[in-house]
Tab-separated table of C-alpha atoms in Angstrom:
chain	number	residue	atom	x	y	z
A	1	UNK	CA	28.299	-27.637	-20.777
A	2	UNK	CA	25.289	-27.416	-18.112
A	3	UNK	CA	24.046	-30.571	-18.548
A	4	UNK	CA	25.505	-31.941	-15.208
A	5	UNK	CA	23.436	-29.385	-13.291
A	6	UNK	CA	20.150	-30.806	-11.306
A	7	UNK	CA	17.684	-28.283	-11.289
A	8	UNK	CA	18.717	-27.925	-7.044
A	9	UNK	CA	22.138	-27.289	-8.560
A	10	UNK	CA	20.256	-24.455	-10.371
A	11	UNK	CA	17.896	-23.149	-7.736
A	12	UNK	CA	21.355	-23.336	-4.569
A	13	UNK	CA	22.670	-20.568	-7.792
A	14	UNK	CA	19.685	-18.021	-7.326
A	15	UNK	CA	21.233	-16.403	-3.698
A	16	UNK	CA	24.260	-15.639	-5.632
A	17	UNK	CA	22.773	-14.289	-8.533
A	18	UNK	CA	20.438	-12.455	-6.987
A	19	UNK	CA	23.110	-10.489	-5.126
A	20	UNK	CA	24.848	-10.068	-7.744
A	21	UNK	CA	22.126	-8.588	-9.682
A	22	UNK	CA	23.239	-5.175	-10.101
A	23	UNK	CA	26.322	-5.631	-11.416
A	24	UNK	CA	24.550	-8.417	-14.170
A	25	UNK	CA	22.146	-5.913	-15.162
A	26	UNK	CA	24.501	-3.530	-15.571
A	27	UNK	CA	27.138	-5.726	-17.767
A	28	UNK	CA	24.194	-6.829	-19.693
A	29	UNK	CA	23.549	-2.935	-20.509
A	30	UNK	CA	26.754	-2.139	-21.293
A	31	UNK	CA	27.014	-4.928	-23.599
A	32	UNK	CA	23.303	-4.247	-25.401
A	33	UNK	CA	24.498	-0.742	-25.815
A	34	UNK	CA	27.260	-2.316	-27.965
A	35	UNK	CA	24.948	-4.256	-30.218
A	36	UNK	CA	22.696	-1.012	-31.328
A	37	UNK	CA	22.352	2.423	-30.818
A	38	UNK	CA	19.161	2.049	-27.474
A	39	UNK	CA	17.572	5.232	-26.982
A	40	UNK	CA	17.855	5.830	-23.146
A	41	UNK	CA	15.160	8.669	-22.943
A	42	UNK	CA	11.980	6.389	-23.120
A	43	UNK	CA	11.197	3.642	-21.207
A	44	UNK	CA	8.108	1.709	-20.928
A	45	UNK	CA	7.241	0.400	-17.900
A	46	UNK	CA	4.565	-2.547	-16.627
A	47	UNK	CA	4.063	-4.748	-13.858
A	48	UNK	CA	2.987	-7.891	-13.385
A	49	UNK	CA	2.581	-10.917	-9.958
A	50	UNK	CA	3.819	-14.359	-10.044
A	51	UNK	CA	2.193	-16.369	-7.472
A	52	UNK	CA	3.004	-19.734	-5.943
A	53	UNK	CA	1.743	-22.935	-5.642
A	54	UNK	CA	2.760	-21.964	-1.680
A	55	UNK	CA	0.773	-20.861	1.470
A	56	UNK	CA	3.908	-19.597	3.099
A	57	UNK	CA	4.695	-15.690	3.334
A	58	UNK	CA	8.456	-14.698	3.969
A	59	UNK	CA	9.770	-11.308	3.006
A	60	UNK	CA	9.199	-11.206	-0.550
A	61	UNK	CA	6.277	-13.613	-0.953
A	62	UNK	CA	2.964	-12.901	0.800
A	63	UNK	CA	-0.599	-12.360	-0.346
A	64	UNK	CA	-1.947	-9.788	-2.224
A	65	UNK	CA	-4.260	-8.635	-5.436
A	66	UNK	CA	-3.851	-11.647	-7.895
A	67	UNK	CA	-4.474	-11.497	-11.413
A	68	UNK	CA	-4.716	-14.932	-11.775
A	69	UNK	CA	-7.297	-14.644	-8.576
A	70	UNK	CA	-5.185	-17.452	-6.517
A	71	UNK	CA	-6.511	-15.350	-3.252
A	72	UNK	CA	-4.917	-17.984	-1.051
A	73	UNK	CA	-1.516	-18.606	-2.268
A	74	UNK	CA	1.383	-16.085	-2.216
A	75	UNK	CA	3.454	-13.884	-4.906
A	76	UNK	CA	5.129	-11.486	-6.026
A	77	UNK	CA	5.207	-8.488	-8.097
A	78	UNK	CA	7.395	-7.561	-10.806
A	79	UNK	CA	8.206	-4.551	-11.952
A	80	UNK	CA	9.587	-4.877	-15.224
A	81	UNK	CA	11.530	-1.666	-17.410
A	82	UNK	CA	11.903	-2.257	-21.335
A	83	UNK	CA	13.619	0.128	-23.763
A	84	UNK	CA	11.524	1.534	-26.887
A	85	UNK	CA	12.868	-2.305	-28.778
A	86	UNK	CA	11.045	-4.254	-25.833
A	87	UNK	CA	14.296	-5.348	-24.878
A	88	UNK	CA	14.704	-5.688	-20.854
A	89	UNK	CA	16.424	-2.593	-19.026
A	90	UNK	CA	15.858	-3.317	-15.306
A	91	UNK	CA	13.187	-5.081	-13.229
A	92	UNK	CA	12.355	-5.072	-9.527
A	93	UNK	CA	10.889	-7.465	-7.181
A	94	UNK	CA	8.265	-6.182	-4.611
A	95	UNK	CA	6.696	-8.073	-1.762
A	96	UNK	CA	4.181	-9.853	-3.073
A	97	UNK	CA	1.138	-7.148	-1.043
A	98	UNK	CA	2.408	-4.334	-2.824
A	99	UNK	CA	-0.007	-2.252	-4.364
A	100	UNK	CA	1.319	-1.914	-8.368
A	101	UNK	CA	0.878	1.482	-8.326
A	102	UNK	CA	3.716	2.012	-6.115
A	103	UNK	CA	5.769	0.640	-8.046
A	104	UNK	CA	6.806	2.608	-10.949
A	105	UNK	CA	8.181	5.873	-9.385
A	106	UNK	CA	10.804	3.613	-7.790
A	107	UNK	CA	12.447	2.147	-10.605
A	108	UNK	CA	11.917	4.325	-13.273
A	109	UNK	CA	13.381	6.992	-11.026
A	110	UNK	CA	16.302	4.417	-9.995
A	111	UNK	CA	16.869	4.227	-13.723
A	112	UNK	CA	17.106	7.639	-14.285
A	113	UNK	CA	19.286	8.583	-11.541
A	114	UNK	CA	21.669	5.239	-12.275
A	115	UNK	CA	21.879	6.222	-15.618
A	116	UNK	CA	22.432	9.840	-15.393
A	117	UNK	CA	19.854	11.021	-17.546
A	118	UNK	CA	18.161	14.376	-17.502
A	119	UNK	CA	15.180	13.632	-19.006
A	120	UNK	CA	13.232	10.618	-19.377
A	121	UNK	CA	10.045	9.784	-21.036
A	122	UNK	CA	7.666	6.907	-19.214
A	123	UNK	CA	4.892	4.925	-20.893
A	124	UNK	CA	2.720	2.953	-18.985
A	125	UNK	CA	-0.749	1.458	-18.985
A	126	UNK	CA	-3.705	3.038	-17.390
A	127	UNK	CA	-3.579	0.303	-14.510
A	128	UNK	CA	-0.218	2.593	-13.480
A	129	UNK	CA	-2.420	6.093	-13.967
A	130	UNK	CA	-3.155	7.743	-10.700
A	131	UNK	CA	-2.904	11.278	-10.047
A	132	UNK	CA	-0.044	10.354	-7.386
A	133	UNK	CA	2.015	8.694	-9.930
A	134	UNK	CA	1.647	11.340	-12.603
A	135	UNK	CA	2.491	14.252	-9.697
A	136	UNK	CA	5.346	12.173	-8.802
A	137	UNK	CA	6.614	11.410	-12.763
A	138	UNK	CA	6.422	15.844	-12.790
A	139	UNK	CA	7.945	16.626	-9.393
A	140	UNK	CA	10.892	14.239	-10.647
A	141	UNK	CA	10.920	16.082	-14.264
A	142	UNK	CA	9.783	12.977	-15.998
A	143	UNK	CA	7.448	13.052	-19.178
A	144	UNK	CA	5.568	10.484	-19.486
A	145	UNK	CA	2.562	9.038	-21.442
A	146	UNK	CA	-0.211	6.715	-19.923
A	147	UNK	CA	-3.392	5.571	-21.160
A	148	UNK	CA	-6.562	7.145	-19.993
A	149	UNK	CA	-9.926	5.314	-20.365
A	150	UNK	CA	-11.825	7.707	-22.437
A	151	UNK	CA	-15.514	6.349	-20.002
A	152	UNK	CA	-13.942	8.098	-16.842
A	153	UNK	CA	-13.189	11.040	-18.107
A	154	UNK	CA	-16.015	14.181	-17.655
A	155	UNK	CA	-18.068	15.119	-20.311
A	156	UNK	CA	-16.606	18.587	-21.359
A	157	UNK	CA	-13.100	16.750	-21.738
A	158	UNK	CA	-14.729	14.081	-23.965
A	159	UNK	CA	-16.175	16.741	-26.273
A	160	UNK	CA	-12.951	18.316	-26.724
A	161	UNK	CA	-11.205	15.493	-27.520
A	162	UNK	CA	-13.612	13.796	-30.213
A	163	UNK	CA	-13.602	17.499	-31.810
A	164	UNK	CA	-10.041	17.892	-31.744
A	165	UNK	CA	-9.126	20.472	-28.929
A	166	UNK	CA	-6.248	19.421	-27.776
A	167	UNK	CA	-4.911	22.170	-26.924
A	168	UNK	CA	-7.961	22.832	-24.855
A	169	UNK	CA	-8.139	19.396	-23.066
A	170	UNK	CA	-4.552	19.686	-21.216
C-alpha cells in the first residue's frame, strides 16, 4: 500500500532507482522473457526530449533542439529501445544538447554487447538516417532498416525503385 507516499516521498526515491537502473532493467528482462518467447534479433529504436518548465542546466538537463520548440527551457533526450511487441528493452538518458543522431549507436550497440548477441537487426526512423549512423550500424555488423524520404534521393535511384530494380538500387 503506497498511499502514504507524498509525491517528495516519490521524487527523494528517483537517486536510488536511478542507480539501480541496470540491475531493474535487467530483472525486468529476465522476467518478460518468461512471459513469451521476445525475439532478441530486432530492435526498434527512437528518440525523443522532455523539456522542463526550468531555466536551469545541470549535467543532464541543458538546452538543445526542442520538438516542442520551448528554445528557452531545458531537457533531455531519451533514447528509448523496444522489442518487435513494442514492449520496452532499454532506454538511455542524454544531456539534454545532444544531437539525436548520436544516440542510437550507443545503446543499440550496449544492447547487443549486454546481451550477447551476434547479430542484430535495427529499425529506426529517417530522423536517425545519416550516413555516419548507417557506417557505424555496418562496422559493428548490425543490419538495420531506416526510412529514406523517397524526395532526397537522386533521380536515377528514384527510377529504379518505382520500376522495381531493387537489385539495382543497393
Amino acid at each position: 500500500d503506497f498511499s502514504s507516499l507524498s509525491l517528495d516521498d516519490i521524487y527523494h526515491c528517483l537517486d536510488v532507482l536511478a542507480e539501480k537502473k541496470k540491475t531493474i532493467i535487467s530483472n525486468l528482462n529476465k522476467n518478460i522473457d518468461k512471459v513469451y518467447d521476445r525475439v532478441k534479433t530486432i530492435a526498434f529504436y527512437d528518440v525523443t526530449t522532455f523539456y522542463f518548465e526550468s531555466f536551469d542546466s545541470d549535467e543532464l538537463r541543458a538546452r538543445g533542439m526542442s520538438k516542442e520548440n520551448k528554445t528557452n527551457e531545458v531537457q533531455v533526450v531519451l533514447g528509448l529501445l523496444v522489442d518487435g511487441e513494442g514492449i520496452p528493452i532499454n532506454y538511455e538518458l542524454f544531456r539534454g544538447n545532444t544531437s539525436e543522431m548520436n544516440t542510437l549507436v550507443e545503446v543499440v550497440n550496449h544492447y547487443k554487447t549486454e546481451n550477447g548477441l551476434e547479430k542484430v537487426t535495427v529499425v529506426a526512423d529517417r530522423g536517425l538516417n545519416s550516413r555516419l549512423n548507417l557506417k557505424s550500424l555496418t562496422d559493428l555488423n548490425f543490419d538495420y532498416i531506416v526510412a529514406q524520404s523517397i524526395d532526397r534521393l537522386p533521380a536515377a535511384v528514384k527510377e529504379k525503385i518505382f520500376n522495381n530494380v531493387w537489385d539495382e538500387v543497393f
